[in-house]
Coordinates of C-alpha atoms in Angstrom, one line a residue:
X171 CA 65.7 54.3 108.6
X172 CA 62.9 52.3 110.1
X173 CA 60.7 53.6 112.8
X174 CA 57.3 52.0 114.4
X175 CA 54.0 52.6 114.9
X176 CA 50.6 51.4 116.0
X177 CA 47.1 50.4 114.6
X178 CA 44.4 48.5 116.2
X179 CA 42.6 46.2 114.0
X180 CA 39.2 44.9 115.1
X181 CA 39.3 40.5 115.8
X182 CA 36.5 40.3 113.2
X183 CA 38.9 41.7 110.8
X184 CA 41.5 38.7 111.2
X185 CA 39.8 36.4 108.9
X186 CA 41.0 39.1 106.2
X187 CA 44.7 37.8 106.9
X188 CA 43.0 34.2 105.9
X189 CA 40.8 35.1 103.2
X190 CA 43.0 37.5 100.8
X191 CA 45.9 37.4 98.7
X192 CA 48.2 39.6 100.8
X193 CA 50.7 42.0 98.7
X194 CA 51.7 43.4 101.8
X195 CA 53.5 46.9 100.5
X196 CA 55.7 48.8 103.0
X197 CA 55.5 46.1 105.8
X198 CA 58.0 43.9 107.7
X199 CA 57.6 40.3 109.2
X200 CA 58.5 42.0 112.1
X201 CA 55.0 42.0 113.7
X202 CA 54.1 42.0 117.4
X203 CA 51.2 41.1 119.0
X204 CA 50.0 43.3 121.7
X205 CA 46.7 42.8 124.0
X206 CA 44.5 45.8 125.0
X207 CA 42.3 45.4 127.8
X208 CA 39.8 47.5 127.7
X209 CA 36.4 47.6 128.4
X210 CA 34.7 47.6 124.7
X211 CA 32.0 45.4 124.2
X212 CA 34.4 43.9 121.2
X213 CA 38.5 43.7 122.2
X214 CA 40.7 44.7 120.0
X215 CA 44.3 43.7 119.6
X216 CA 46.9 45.9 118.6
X217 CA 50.2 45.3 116.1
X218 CA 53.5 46.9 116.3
X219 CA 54.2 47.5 112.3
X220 CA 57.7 48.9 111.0
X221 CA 57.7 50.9 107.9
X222 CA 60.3 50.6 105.2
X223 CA 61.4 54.1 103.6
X224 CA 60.9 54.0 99.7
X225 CA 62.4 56.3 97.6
X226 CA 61.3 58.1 94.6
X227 CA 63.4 57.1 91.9
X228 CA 61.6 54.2 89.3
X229 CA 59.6 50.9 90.3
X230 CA 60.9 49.3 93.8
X231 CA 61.0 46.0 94.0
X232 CA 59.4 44.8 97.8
X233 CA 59.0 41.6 99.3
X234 CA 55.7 40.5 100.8
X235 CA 55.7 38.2 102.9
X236 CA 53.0 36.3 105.0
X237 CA 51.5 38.1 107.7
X238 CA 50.2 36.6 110.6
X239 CA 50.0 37.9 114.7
X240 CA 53.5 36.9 116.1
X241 CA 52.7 33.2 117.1
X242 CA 49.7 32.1 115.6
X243 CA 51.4 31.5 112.2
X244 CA 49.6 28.3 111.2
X245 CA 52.3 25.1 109.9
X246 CA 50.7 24.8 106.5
X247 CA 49.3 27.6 105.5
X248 CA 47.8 25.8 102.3
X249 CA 45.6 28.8 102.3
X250 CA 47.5 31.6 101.8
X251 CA 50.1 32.1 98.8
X252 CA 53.6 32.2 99.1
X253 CA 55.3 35.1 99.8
X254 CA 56.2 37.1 96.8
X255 CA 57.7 39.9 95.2
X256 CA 55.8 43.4 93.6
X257 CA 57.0 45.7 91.4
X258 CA 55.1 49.3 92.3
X259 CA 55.8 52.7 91.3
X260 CA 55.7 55.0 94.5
X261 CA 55.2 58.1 93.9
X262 CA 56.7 59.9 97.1
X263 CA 58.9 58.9 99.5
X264 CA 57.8 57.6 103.0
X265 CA 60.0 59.0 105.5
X266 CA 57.7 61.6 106.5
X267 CA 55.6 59.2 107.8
X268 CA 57.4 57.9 110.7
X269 CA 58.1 61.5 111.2
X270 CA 54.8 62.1 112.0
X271 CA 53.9 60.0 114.9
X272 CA 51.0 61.6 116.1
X273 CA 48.9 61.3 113.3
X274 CA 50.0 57.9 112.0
X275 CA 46.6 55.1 113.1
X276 CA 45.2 56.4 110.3
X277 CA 47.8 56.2 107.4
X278 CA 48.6 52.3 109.2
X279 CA 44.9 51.8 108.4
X280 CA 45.0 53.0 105.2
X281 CA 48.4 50.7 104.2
X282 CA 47.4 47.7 106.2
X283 CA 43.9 47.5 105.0
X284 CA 43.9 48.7 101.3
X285 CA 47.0 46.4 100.4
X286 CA 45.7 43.6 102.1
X287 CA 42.7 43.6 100.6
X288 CA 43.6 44.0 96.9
X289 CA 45.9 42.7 94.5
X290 CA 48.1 46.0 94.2
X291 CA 47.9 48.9 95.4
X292 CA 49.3 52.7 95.3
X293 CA 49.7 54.8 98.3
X294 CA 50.8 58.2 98.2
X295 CA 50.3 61.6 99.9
X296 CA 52.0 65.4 98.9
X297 CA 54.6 66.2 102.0
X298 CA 55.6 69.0 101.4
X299 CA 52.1 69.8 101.5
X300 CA 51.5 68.3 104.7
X301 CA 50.5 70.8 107.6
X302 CA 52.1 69.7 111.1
X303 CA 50.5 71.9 113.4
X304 CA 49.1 75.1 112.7
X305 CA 50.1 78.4 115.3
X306 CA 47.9 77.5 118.4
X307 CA 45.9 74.9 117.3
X308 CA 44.2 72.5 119.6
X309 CA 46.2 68.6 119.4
X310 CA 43.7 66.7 116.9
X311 CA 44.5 62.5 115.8
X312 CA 43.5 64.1 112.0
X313 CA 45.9 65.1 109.2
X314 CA 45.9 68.3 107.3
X315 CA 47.3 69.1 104.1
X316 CA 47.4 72.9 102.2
X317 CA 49.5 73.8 99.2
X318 CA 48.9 74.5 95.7
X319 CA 47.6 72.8 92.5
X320 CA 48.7 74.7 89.2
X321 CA 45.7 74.6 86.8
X322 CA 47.9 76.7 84.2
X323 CA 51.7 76.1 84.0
X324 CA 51.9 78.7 80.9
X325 CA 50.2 81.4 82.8
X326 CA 51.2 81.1 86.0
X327 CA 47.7 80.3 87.6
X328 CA 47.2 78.1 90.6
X329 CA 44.7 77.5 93.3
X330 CA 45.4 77.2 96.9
X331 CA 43.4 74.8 98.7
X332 CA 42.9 73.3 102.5
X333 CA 42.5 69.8 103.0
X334 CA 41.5 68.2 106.7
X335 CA 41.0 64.8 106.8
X336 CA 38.2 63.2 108.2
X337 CA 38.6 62.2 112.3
X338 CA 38.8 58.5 111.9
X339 CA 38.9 56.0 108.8
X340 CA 39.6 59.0 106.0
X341 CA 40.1 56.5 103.7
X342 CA 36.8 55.1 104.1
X343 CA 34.7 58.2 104.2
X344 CA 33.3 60.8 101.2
X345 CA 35.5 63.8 100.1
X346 CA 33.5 66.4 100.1
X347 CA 34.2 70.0 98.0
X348 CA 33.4 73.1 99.6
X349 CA 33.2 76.6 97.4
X350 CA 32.3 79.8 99.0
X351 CA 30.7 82.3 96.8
X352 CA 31.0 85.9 96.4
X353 CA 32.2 86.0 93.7
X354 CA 35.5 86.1 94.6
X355 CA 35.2 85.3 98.2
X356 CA 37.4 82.3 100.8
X357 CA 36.4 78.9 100.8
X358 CA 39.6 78.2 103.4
X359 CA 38.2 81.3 105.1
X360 CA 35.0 81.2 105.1
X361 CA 34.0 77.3 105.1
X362 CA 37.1 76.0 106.4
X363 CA 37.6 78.1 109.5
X364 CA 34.9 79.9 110.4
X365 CA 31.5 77.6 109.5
X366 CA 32.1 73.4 109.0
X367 CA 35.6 73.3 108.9
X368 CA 37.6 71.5 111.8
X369 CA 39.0 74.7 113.8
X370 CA 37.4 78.5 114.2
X371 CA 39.9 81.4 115.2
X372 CA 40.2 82.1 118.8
X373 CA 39.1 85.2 120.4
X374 CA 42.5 86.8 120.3
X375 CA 43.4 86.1 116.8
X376 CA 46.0 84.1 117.7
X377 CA 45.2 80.4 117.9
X378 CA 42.0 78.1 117.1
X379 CA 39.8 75.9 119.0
X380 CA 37.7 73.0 117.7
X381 CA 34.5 73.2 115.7
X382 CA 32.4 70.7 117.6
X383 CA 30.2 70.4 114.9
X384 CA 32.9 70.0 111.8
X385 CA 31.7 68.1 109.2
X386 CA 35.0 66.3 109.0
X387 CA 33.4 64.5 111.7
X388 CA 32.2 62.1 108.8
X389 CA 34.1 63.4 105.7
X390 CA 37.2 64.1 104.2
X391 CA 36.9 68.1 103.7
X392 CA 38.9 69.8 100.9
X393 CA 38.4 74.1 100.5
X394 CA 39.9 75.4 97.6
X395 CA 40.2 79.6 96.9
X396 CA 38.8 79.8 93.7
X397 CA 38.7 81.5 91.2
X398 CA 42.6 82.9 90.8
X399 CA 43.0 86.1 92.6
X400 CA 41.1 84.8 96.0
X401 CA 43.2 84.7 98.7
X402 CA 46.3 83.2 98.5
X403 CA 45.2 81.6 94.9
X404 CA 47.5 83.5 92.0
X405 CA 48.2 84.0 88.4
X406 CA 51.5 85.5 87.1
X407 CA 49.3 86.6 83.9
X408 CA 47.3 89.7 85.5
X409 CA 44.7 89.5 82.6
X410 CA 43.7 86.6 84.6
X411 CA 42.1 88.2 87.1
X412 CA 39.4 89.3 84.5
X413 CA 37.4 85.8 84.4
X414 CA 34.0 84.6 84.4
X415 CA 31.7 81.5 85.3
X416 CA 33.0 79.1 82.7
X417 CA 36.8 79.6 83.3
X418 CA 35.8 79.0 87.2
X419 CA 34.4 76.0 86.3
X420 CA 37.5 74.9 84.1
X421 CA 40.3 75.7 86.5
X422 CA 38.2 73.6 89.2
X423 CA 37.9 70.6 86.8
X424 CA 41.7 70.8 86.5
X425 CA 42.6 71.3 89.9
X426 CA 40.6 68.1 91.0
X427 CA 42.5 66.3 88.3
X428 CA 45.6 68.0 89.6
X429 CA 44.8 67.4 93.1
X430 CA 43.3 63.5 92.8
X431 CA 47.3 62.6 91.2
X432 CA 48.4 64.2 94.8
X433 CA 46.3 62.6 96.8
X434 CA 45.8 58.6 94.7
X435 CA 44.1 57.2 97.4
X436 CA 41.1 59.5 97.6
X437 CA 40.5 59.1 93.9
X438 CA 37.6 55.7 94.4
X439 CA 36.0 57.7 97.4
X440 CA 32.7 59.0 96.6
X441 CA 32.6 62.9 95.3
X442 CA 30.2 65.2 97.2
X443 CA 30.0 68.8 95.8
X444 CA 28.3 71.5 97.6
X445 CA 29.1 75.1 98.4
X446 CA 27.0 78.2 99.2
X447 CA 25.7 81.8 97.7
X448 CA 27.4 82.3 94.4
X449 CA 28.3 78.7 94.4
X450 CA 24.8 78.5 93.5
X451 CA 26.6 78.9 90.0
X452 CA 30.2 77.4 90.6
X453 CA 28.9 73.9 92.3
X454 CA 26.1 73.1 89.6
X455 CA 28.3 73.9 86.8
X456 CA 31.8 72.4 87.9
X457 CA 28.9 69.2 88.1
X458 CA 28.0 69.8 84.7
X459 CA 31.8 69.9 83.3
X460 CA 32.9 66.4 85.6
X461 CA 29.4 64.8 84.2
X462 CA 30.8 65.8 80.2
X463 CA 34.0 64.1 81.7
X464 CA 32.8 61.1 82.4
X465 CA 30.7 60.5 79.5
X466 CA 33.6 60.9 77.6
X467 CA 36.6 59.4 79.8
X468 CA 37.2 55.5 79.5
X469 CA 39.6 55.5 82.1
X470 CA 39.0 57.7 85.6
X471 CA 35.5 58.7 86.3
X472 CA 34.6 61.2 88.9
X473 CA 32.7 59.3 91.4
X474 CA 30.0 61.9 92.1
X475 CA 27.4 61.0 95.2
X476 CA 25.5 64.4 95.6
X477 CA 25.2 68.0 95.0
X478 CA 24.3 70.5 97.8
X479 CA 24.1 73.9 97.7
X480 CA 23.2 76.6 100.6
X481 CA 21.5 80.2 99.9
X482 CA 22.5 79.5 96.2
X483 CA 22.1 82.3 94.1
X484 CA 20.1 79.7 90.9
X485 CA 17.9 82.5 89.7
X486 CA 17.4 86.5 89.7
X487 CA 13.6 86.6 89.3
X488 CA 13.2 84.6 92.3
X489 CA 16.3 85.5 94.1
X490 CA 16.7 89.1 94.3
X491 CA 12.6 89.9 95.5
X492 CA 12.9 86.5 98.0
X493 CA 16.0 89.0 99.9
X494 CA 13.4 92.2 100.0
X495 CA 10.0 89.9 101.0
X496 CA 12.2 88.5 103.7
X497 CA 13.0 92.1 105.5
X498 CA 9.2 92.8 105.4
X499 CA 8.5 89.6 106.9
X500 CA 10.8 89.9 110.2
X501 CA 9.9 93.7 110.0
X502 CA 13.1 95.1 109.2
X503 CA 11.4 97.4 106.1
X504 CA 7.7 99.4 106.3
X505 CA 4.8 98.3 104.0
X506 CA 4.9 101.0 102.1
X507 CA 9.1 100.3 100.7
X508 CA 8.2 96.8 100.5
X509 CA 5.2 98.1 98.0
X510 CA 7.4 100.6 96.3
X511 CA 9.8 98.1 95.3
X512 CA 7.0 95.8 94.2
X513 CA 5.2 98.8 92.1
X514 CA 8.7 100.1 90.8
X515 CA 10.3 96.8 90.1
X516 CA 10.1 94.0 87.0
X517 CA 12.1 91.8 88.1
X518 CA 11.5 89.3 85.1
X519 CA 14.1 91.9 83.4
X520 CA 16.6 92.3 86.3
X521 CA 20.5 91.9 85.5
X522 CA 23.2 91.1 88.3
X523 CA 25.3 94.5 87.3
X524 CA 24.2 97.3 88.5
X525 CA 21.3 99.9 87.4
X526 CA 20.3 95.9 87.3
X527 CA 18.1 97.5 83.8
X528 CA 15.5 98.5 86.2
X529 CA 13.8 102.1 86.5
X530 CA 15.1 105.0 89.3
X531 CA 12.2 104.7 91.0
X532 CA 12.8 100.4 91.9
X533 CA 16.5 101.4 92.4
X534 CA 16.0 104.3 94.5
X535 CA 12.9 102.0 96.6
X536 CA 15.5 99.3 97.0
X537 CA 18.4 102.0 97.9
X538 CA 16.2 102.7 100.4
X539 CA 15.7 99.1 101.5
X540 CA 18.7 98.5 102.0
X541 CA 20.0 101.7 103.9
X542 CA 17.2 101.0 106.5
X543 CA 18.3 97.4 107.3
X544 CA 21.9 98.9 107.6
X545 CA 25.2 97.5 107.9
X546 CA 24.6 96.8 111.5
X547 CA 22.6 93.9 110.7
X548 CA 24.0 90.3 110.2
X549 CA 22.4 89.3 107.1
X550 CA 22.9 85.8 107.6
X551 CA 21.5 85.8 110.8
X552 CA 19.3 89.0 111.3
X553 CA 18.3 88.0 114.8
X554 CA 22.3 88.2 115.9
X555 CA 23.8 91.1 117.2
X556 CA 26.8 92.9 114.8
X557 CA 30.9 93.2 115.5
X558 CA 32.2 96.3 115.4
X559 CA 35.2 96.4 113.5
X560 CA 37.0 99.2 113.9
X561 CA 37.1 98.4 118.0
X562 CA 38.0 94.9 117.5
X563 CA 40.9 95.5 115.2
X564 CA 42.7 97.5 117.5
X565 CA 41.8 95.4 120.5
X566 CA 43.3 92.4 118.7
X567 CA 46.3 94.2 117.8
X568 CA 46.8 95.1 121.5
X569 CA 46.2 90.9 122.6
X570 CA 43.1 91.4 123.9
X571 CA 40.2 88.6 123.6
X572 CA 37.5 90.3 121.4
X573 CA 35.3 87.4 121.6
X574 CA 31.1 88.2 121.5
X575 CA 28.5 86.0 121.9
X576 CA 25.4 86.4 120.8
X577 CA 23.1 83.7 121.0
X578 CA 26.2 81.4 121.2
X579 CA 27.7 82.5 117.9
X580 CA 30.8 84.2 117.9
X581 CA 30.0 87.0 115.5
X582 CA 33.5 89.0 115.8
X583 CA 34.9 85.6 114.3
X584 CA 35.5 86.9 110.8
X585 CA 37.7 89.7 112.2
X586 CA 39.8 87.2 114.2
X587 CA 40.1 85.5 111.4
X588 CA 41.4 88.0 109.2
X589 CA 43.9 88.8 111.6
X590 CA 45.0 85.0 112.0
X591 CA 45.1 84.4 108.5
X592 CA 47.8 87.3 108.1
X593 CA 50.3 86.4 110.3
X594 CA 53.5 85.1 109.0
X595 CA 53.6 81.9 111.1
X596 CA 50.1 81.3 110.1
X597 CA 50.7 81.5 106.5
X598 CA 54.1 80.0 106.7
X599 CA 52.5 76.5 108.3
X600 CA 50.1 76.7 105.6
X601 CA 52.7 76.6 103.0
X602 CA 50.8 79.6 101.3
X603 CA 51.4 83.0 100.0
X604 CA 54.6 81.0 97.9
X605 CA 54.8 84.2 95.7
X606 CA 54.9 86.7 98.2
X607 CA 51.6 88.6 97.2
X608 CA 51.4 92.4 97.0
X609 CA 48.5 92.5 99.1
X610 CA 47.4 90.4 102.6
X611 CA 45.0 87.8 102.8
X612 CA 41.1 88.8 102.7
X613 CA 37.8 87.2 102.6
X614 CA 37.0 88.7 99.2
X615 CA 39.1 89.4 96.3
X616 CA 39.9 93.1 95.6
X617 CA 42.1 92.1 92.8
X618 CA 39.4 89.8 90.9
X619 CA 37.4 91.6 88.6
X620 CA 34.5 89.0 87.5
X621 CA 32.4 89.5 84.3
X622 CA 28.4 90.8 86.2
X623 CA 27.0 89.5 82.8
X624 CA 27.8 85.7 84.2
X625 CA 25.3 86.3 87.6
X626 CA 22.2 86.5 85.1
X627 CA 22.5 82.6 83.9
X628 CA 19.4 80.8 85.0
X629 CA 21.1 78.0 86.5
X630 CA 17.7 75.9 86.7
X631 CA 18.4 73.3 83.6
X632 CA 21.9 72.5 85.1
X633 CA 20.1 71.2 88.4
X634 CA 17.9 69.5 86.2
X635 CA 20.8 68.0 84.2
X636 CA 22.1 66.9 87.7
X637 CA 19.1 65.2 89.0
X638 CA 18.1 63.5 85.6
X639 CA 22.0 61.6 86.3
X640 CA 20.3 60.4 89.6
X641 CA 22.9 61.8 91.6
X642 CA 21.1 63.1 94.9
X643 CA 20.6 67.3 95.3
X644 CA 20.1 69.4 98.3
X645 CA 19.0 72.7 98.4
X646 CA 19.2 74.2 102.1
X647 CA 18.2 77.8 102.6

């Protein structure tokens, strides 16, 4: 079946139709030209395209003809080739997409522009993995994707990730990676729906409402729960869940090799990585095993653009005493624990597991420390005021709104996310939880049990491996 949609192609883009060999994959003659009036300093025109449905089976064999605006084909088009056929393997079929009319200006972009531009071309997307709309979310012009990518078909093991494209010309923009830390804790629910994601969870733990401040404002933004055992990520081998740094770092090399043969078309666009706390450790070192890639691939090369990394844990010397100087600066500990942890504590010699090989007397000055500042304080943002759990949870269960703000941050967000995040619907629209897990979703893994010894690496000679490629690196505290 055939259906139609719209793009709007800029007039300083027609010369494009003059200037390039067109293989024109997936479209008709049938164009029609359309005027929009509008009051933009440049008019734009808009086309009528029909799609033709491709199946999956072997090579398809497509006509391309020449493509000009309906009545402005020129007599002798000496310029242009003749039309002519193209042998392509397609990897998925493309009756999904005139299923999905909302979302479709930017798929037409990404067919018209990409095939008229180049000699040959390979478009693809996952549908089964496409989201359509999620329970109560806000209408956006932006696809989302969310599935799995197994990065061990022996053992069972696959990662579940989020991906929201960016809000206009996704084909065009960065992809950028996003790792929460922990270890063991949500990048889908901790970066993708409660900090630079595209949504957050509304105050009744039943719907969303935009971020205005997503970052998929100017980027494609993929989340992935990482390692296995984080959220809705898995392993049918349960010695899995006993894993350390350098697996992490493994399984994430494979899932982007797993994910780029989902998604073809993002493969050329430039690679940000970044992350925050732990990923200190999991963003620098997934860089360091895509760099030994592509010294050693001759084929695809990870096109890697930057590196940033927010409140990364890189170091314990500096690290650990930076947290216990910072609550004597704003106040939140007396002189005399901040001097007792500074007398009692050599923290050349501290380890991430606990006694952390330091004496009673630095343990018990920093137990002290930290039973002062409390769990009452946000210790992202000590100046905000706290959630209380235990009232919010039943108030949500009851349909109540138990949105607070507090210096306009919602800081009962994470609780309406954890409720969103385990209902059925929500999950369902997702396409996660596939294996039915023993256990709902959470922030942070109580299943994963990963090696302390890894938190002591000094991840210093990594960042320097990074910058000596001359690939740009932030780090933002």
């Amino acid at each position: 079946p055939k259906s139609q949609i719209r793009v709007q192609i800029k007039r300083s883009d027609h010369s494009i139709f003059q200037h390039r060999r067109i293989y024109h994959l997936l479209l008709t003659e049938n164009l029609k030209q359309k005027e929009t009036m509008e009051s933009r300093p440049k008019p734009a025109t808009t086309y009528e395209l029909k799609i033709r449905a491709v199946s999956t089976s072997g090579a398809e064999k497509l006509r391309a003809p020449g493509i000009y605006p309906q009545n402005s084909r020129p007599k002798n088009p000496a310029h242009l080739p003749p039309p002519t056929s193209l042998v392509l393997p397609i990897p998925v079929t493309l009756e999904v997409i005139a299923a999905m009319a909302g979302s479709w200006r930017a798929a037409a972009l990404a067919v018209a522009m990409v095939c008229l531009v180049a000699s040959s071309c390979v478009l693809g997307f996952p549908e089964e993995d496409l989201v359509g709309r999620l329970p109560g979310q806000p209408v956006v012009g932006f696809r989302q994707f969310a599935g799995y990518v197994d990065v061990d078909v022996k053992a069972g093991r696959s990662l579940f990730y989020y991906f929201a494209e960016a809000q206009d010309h996704a084909v065009g923009r960065p992809l950028t990676l996003w790792l929460n830390g922990g270890p063991g804790c949500s990048s889908v629910g901790g970066g993708a729906f409660t900090e630079l994601g595209p949504f957050y969870p509304r105050g009744d733990g039943r719907g969303l409402r935009l971020n205005k401040k997503s970052w998929n404002k100017v980027s494609n933004l993929l989340f992935v729960e990482s390692p296995a055992g984080v959220g809705w990520s898995y392993s049918n081998t349960s010695s899995d869940y006993n894993t350390g740094d350098a697996r992490t770092a493994n399984d994430m090399y494979k899932f982007l090799l797993g994910w780029y043969k989902k998604f073809p078309e993002y493969r050329s666009s430039s690679l940000l990585l970044s992350g925050e706390s732990y990923a200190g450790h999991y963003i620098p070192q997934l860089t360091d095993v895509l760099l030994t890639h592509n010294e050693k691939s001759k084929g695809f090369k990870f096109n890697i653009k930057g590196v940033a990394i927010g409140n990364p844990l890189l170091k314990l010397d500096r690290d650990v005493p930076a947290t216990y100087e910072y609550f004597w600066s704003h106040g939140m500990i007396s002189d005399e624990i901040f001097l007792a942890i500074n007398k009692g504590c050599d923290f050349e010699d501290y380890t991430f597991g606990s006694p952390h090989n330091e004496s009673k007397s630095c343990n018990d000055a920093i137990a002290e420390a930290n039973s002062i500042v409390g769990q009452y304080v946000n210790n992202y943002d000590v100046i905000l005021d706290v959630c209380y759990p235990s009232i919010v949870m039943q108030e949500l269960r009851l349909r109540k709104y138990v949105t607070k703000i507090s210096l306009g941050v919602d800081v009962c967000m994470s609780y309406e996310r954890y409720f969103y995040f385990n209902l059925p619907e929500v999950q369902h629209a997702l396409h996660a939880n596939r294996t039915h897990l023993p256990y709902g979703w959470g922030m942070c893994s109580d299943v994963l049990n990963y090696t302390d010894k890894d938190g002591n690496i000094n991840i210093l000679p990594l960042l320097r491996r990074i910058v000596e490629h001359k690939i740009p690196l932030w780090i933002f505290r």
